[in-house]
Coordinates of C-alpha atoms in Angstrom, one line a residue:
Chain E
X252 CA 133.7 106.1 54.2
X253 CA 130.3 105.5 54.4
X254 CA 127.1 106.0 52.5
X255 CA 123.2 104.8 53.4
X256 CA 121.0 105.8 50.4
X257 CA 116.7 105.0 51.5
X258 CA 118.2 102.6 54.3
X259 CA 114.9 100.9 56.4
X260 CA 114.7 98.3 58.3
X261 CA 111.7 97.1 60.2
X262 CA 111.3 94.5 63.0
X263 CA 108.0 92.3 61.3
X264 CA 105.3 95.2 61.0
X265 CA 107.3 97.8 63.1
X266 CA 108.9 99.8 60.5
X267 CA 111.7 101.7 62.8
X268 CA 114.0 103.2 60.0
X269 CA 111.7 104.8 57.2
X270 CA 114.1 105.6 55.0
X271 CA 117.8 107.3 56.2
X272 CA 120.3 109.3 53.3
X273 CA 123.8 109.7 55.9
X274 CA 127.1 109.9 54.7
X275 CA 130.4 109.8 56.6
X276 CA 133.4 111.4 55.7
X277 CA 136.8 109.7 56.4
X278 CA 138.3 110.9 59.6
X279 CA 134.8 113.1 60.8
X280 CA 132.9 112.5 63.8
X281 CA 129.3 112.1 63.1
X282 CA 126.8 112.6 66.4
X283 CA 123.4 111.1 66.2
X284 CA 121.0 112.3 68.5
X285 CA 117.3 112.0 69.3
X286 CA 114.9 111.1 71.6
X287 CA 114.5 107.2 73.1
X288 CA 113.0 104.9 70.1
X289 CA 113.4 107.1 67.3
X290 CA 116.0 104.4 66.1
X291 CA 119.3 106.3 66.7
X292 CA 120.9 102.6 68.0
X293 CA 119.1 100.6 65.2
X294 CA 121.2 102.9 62.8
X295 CA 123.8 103.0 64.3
X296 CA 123.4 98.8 64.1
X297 CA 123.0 98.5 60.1
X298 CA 126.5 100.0 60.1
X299 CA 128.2 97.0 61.5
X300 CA 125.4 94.3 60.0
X301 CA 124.6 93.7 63.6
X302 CA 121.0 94.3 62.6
X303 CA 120.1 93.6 58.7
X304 CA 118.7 96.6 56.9
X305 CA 115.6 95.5 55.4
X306 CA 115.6 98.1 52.3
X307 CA 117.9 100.7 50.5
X308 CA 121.9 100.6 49.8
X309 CA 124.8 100.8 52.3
X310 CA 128.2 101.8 51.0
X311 CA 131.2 100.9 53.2
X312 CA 134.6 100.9 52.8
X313 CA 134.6 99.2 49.1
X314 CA 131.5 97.3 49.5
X315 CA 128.1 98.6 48.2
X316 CA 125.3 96.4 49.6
X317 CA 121.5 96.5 48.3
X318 CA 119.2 95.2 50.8
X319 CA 116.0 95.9 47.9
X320 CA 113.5 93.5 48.6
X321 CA 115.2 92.1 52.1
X322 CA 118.3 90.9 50.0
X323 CA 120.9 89.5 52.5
X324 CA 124.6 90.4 51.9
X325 CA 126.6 86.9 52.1
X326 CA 128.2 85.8 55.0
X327 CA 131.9 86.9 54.1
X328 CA 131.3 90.5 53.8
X329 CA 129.2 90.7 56.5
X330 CA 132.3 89.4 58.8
X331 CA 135.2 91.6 56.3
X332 CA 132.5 94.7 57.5
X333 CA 132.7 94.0 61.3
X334 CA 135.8 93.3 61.1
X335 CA 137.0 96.7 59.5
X336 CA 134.6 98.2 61.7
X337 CA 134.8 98.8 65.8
X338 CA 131.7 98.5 68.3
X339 CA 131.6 100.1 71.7
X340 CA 128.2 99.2 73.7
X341 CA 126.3 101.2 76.4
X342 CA 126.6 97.7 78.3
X343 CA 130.1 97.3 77.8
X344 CA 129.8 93.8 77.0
X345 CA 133.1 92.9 77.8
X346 CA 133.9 89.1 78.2
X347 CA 133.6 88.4 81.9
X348 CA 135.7 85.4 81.8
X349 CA 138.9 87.0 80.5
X350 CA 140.9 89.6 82.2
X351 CA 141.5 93.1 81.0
X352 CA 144.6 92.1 78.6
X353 CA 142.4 89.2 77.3
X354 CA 139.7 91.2 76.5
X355 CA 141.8 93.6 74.1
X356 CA 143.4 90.6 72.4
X357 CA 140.7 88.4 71.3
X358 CA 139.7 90.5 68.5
X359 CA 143.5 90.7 67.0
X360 CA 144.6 86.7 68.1
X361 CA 141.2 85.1 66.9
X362 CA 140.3 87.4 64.1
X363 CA 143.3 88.7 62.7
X364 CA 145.1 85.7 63.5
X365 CA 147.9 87.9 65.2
X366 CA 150.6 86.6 66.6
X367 CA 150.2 86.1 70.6
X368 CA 153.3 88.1 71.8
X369 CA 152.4 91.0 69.2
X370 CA 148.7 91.3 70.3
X371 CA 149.9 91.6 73.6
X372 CA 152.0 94.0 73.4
X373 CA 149.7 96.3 70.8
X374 CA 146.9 95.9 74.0
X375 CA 149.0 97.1 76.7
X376 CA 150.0 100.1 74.5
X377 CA 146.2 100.6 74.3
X378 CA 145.6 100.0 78.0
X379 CA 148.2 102.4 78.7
X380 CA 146.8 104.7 76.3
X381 CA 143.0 104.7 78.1
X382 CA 145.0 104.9 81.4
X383 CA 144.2 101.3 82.5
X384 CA 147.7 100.0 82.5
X385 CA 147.9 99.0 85.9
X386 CA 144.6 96.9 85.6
X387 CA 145.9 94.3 82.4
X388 CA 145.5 91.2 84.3
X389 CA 142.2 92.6 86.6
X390 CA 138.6 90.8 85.5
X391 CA 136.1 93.4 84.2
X392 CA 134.0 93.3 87.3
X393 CA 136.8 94.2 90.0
X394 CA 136.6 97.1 87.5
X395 CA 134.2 100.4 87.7
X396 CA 131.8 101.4 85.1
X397 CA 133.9 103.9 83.7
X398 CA 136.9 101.4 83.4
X399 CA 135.1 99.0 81.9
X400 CA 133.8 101.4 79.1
X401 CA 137.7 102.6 78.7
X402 CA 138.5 99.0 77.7
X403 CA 135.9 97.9 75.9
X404 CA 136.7 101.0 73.9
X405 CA 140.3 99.7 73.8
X406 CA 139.0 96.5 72.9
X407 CA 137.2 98.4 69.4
X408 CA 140.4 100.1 69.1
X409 CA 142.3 97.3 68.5
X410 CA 140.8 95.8 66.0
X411 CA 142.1 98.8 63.9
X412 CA 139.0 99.8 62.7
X413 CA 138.4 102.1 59.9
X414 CA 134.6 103.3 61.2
X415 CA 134.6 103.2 65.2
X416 CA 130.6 103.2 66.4
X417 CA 129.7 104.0 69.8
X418 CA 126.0 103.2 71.2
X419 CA 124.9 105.7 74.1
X420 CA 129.1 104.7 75.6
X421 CA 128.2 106.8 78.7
X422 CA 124.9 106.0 79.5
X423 CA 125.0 103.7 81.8
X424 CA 127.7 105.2 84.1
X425 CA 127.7 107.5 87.1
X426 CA 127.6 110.6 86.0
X427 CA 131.7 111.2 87.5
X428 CA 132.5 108.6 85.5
X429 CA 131.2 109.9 82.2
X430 CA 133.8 112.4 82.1
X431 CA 137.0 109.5 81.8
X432 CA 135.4 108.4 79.1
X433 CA 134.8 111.0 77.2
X434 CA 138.2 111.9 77.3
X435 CA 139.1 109.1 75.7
X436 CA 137.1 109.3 72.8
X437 CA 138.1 113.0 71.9
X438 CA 141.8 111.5 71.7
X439 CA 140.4 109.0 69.5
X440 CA 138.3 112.1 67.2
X441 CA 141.4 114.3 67.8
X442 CA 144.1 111.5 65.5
X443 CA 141.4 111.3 62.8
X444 CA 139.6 108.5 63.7
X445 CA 136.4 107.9 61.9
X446 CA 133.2 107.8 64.5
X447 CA 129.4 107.9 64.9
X448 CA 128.3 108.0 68.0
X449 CA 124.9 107.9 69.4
X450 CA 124.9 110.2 72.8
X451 CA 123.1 112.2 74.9
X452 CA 126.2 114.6 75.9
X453 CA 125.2 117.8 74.1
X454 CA 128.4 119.5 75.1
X455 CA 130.8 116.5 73.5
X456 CA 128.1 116.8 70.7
X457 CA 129.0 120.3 69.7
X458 CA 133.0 120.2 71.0
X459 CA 134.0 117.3 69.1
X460 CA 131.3 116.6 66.1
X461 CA 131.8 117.7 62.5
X462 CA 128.3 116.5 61.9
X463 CA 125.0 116.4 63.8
X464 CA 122.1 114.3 63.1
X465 CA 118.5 114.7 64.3
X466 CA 116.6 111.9 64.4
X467 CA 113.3 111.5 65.3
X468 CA 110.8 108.4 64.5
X469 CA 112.4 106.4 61.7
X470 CA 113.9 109.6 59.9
X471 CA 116.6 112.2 59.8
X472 CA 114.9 115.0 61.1
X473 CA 117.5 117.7 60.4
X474 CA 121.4 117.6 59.9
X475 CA 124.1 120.0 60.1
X476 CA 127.3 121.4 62.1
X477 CA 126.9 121.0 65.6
X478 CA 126.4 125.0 65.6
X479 CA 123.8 124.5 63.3
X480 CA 121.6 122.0 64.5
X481 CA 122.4 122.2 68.4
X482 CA 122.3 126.4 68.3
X483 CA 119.9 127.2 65.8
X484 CA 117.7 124.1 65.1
X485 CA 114.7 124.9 62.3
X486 CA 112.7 122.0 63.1
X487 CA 109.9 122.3 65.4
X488 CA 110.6 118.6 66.9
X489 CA 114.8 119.6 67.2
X490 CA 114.2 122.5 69.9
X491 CA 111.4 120.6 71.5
X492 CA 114.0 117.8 72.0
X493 CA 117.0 120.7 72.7
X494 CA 115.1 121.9 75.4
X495 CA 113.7 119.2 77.2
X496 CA 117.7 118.1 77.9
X497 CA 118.2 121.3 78.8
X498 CA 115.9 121.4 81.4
X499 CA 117.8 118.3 83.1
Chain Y
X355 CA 129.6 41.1 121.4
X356 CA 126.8 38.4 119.9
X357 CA 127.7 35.6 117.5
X358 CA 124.9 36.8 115.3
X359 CA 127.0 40.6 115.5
X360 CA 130.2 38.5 114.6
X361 CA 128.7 37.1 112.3
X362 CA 126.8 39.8 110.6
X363 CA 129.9 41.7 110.8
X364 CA 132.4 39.1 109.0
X365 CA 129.6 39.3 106.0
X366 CA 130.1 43.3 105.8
X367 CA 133.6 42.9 105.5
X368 CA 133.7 40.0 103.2
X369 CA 131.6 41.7 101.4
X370 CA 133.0 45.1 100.5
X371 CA 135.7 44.8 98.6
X372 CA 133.8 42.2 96.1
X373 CA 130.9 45.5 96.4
X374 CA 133.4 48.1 95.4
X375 CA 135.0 45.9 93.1
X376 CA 131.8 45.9 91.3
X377 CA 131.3 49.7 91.7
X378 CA 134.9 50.7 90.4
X379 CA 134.6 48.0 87.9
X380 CA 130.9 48.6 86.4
X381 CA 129.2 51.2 87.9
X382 CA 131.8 54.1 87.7
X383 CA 133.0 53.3 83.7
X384 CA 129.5 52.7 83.2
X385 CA 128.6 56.4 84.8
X386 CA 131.9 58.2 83.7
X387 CA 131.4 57.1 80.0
X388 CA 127.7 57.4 79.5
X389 CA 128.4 61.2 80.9
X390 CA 131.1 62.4 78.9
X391 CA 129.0 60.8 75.7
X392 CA 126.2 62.2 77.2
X393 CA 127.2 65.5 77.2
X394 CA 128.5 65.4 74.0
X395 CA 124.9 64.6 72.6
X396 CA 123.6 67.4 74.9
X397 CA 125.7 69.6 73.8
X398 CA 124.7 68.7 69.8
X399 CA 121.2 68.3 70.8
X400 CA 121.3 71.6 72.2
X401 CA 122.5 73.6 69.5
X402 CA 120.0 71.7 67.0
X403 CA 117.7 73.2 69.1
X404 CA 118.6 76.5 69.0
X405 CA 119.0 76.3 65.5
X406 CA 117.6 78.4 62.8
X407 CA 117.3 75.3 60.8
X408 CA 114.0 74.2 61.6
X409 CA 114.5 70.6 60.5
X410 CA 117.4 70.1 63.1
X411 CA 115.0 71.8 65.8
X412 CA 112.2 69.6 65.3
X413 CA 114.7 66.2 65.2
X414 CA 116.2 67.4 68.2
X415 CA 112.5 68.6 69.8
X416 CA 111.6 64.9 69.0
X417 CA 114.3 63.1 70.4
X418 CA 114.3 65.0 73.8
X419 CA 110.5 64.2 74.0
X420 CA 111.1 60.6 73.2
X421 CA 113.7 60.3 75.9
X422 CA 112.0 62.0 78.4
X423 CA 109.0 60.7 78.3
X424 CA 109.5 57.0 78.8
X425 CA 111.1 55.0 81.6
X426 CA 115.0 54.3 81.7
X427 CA 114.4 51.0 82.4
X428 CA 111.8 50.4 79.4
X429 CA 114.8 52.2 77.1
X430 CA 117.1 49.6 78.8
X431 CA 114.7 46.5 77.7
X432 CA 114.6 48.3 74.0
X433 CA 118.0 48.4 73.0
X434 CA 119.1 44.7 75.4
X435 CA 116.1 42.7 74.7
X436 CA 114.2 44.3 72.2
X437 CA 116.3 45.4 69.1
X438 CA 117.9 41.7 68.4
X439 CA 114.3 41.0 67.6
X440 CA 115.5 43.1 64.5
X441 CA 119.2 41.6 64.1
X442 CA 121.0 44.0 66.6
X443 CA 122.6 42.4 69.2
X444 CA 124.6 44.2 71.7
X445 CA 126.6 42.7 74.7
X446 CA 125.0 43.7 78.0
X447 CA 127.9 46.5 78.8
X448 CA 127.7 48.4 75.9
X449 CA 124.2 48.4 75.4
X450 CA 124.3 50.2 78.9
X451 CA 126.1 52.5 77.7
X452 CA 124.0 53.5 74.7
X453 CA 120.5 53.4 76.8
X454 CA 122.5 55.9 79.3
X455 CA 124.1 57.9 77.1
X456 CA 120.8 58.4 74.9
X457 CA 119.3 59.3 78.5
X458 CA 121.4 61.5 80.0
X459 CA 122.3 63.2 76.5
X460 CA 118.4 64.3 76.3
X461 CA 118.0 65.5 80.2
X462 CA 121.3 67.2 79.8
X463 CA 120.5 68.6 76.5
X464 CA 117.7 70.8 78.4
X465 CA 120.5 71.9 81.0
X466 CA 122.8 72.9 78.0
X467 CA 119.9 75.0 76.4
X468 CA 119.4 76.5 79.2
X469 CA 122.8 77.7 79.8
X470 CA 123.5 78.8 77.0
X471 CA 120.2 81.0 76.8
X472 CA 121.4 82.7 80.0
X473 CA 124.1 84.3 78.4
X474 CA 123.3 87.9 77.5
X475 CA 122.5 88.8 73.5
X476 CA 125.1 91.6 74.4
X477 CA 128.4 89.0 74.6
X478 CA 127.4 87.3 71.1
X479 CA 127.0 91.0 70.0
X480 CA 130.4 91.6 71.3
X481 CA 131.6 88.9 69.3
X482 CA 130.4 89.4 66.2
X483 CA 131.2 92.9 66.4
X484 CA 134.9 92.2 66.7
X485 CA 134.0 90.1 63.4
X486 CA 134.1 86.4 65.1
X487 CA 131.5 83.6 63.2
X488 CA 128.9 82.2 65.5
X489 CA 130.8 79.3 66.0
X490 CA 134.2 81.4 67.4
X491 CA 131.7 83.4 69.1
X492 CA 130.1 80.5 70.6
X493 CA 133.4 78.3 71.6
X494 CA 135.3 81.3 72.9
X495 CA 132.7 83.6 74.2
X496 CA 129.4 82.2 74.9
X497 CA 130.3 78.2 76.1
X498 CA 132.9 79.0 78.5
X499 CA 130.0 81.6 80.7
X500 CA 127.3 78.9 80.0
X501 CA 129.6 75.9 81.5
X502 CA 129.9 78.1 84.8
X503 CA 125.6 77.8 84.8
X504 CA 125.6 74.4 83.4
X505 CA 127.9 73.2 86.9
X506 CA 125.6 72.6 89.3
X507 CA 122.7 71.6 87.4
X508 CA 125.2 69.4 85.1
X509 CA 126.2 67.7 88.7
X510 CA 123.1 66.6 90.1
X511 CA 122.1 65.1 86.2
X512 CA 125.8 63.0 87.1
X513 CA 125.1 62.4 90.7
X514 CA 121.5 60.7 89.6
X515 CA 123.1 58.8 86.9
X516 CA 125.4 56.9 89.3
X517 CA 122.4 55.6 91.0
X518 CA 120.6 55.3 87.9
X519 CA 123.5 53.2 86.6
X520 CA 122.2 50.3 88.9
X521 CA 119.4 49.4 86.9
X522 CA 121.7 48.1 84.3
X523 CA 121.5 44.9 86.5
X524 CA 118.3 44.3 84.6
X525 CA 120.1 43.5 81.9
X526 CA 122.8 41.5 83.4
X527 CA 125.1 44.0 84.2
X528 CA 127.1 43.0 87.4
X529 CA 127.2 46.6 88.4
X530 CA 127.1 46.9 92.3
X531 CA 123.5 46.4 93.0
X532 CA 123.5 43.2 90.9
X533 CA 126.5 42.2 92.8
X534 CA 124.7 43.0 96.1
X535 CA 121.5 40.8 94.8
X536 CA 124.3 38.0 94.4
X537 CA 125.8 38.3 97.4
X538 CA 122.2 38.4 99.2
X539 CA 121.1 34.9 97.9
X540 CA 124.5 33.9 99.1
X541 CA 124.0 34.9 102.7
X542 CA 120.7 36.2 102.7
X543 CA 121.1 39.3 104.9
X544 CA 119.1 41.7 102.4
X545 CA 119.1 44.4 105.4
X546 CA 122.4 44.2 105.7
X547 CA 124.0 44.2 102.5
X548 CA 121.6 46.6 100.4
X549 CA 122.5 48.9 103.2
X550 CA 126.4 48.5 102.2
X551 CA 125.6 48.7 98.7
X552 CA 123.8 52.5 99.5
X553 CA 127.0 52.9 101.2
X554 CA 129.2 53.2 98.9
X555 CA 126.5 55.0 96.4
X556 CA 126.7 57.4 98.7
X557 CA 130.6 57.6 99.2
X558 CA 130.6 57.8 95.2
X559 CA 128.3 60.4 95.3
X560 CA 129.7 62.8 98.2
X561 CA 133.1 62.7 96.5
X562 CA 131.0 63.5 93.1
X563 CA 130.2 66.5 95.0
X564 CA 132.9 67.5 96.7
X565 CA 134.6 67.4 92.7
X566 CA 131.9 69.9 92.5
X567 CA 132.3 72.4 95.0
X568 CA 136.0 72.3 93.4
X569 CA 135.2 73.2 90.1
X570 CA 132.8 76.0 90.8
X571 CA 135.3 77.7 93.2
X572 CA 137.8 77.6 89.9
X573 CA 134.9 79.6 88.0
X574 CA 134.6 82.0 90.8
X575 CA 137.5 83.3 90.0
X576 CA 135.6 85.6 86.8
X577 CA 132.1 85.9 88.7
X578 CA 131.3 89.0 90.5
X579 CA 129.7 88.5 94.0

């Protein structure tokens, strides 16, 4: 599914990915974990193009792109990537001017050039599927935290998305909201769904990952099953990390 | 009551209807068009800003500082009196309407910019991660939340171009405040009928913002409080 081979990218002289080799299988979960600027989120942002690798190759879905030398990919396949692929942001973003309903169908109506009637009934299937039905024609802010984060997640979803990406999706919610969403998202793992997610929930982490990635300033630090790298970390930096979000 | 009252009364009344005649006529078209073209250079001038491109930036830097920094009424003179100097002559109405529009476009330009800068990175983010251009994420996404900033700010740029629309008289507009200089040589009752004239300014420009008030409660529908 996807493939980084040497992947960097540096903001001017700030070098903040020194060189990542990932892969992702079809259908696995990958978890990316790590402490705060060790460039878990930029990562996760050279998958979707939102930031612009600056070296290395990225292969994804049938495109292989070589940034050597800062090369930019054009602007076609960097919309056919976001397009295949599904973002869900630890700010939600969702559109404030556009109800709940709205929201899920922009992606499908302006994008995909789906008909109306179809997108609207594919987004109340979602809504109903993130429990949400009741709130189609709400506006995100009458909306909690945790309801916000179900639909922007239904918002990725319907974009049909081969690679879904999640930034930090529960960090910015109270923590008895966390739990709705990550309900949601181990449906989503459970029907094969192909995810990386950058998180800080150690227990979803090990429950629902196939892979675990360490990261720690610029570079995989160590990678493995969940088991492996959550349970028995080898590197020094891992179980100094492991522990200090224990103590919490 | 006084004859002088009478009298200074019949003038007030004779003299409305040929002061709002002059308003509907001159200084409302005048206002209404030079705003809408206005903000249609704004909105241009705005995004040239913003641009990457650096040559668009620097034309669109330039003409905001051009505007800005010189007098309306000097900008008036240019274009009425000036350019047929080089073979461009425009009729007194239209050439309004370019100094105004060129005005208001660069004032409302900043306003714009502004806007559109409020807008969180996040929503074009969201936007492009559902694979929209810049352009579907900026019509669909980013202009609609910027037009609920622009509204009041975009008002008071209107509500001082109706005023402003009175020194067209300079050249030879017979907008209302010409129309009350005519009608003050006639009777010669400045007090009087300057006073009438910021009458109905101000009538134009209470129901200006009453139109306001409306349009921001429509926005409020989407805006947390």
């Amino acid at each position: 599914m996807l493939q980084m081979t040497k992947l960097k990218k540096s903001f001017g002289n700030n070098e903040v990915l020194k060189g990542v080799n990932l892969k992702i299988e079809a259908g696995s979960v990958l978890v990316i974990i790590g402490p705060s600027g060790s460039g878990k989120t930029t990562l996760l942002r050279c998958m979707n193009l939102l930031e612009q690798p600056t070296e290395g190759t990225l292969q994804l879905l049938h495109y292989t792109l070589d940034f050597t030398g800062n090369k930019k990919p054009d602007k076609q396949t960097v919309l056919d990537i976001r397009k295949n692929t599904g973002m869900v942001f630890q700010s939600y973003n969702l559109f404030p001017h556009r109800t709940v309903l709205e929201n899920i169908m922009e992606g499908p109506v302006i994008v995909q050039k789906k008909r109306v009637a179809e997108a609207k009934a594919r987004a109340q299937q979602l809504l109903a599927k993130v429990g949400l039905a009741d709130k189609a024609d709400a506006y995100p802010h009458q909306l909690s935290g945790g309801q916000q984060q179900r639909v922007g997640i239904a918002r990725a979803v319907a974009m049909e998305p081969k690679l879904l990406l999640f930034d930090e999706p529960t960090s910015a919610l109270d923590p008895e909201l966390v739990g709705e969403v990550l309900k949601v998202m181990r449906e989503l793992a459970s029907e094969g769904m192909t995810m990386a997610v950058v998180t800080h929930e150690m227990k979803f982490a090990y429950e629902v990952a196939d892979k675990v990635i360490f990261m720690d300033n610029g570079v995989v630090v160590e990678e493995g099953t969940p088991q492996q790298v959550l349970q028995n970390p080898t590197n020094e930096r891992t179980k100094a990390f492991l522990s200090r979000i224990e103590e919490q | 009551m006084s004859d002088q009252t009478i009298r200074l009364w019949d003038i007030f009344i004779d003299s409305f209807l040929p002061l709002l005649k002059a308003g509907v006529l001159y200084t409302i078209p005048l206002s209404l068009i030079s705003f809408v073209l206005g903000c249609i250079v704004a909105l241009l001038t705005a995004l040239a800003r913003l641009s990457e491109n650096k040559i668009l930036s620097s034309v669109a830097r330039f003409y905001v500082w051009l505007i800005r920094g010189t007098p309306l009424l000097v900008q008036l003179y240019i274009i009425f009196y000036g350019l047929p100097r080089v073979g461009l002559i425009i009729d007194p109405f239209p050439a309004a309407i370019i100094g105004f529009t060129l005005n208001v476009g660069a004032y409302n330009s900043e306003i714009v910019r502004a806007a559109i800068l409020s807008i969180s990175k996040g929503q074009w983010e969201a936007g492009f991660s559902l694979g929209m251009t810049k352009l579907q994420t900026l019509r669909r996404i980013v202009l609609p939340q910027a037009t609920r900033v622009a509204v009041p700010p975009l008002s008071n740029s209107f509500i001082s171009l109706v005023k402003d629309t009175s020194l067209a008289f300079a050249i030879t507009v017979t907008e209302m405040f010409q129309k009350a200089n005519q009608l003050t040589a006639y009777y010669y009752e400045p007090l009087l009928l300057y006073s009438e004239a910021a009458l109905i300014y101000l009538i134009f420009s209470t129901v200006l913002s009453q139109l306001q008030a409306k349009l921001e409660r429509r926005f409020d529908r989407f805006t947390a409080r």
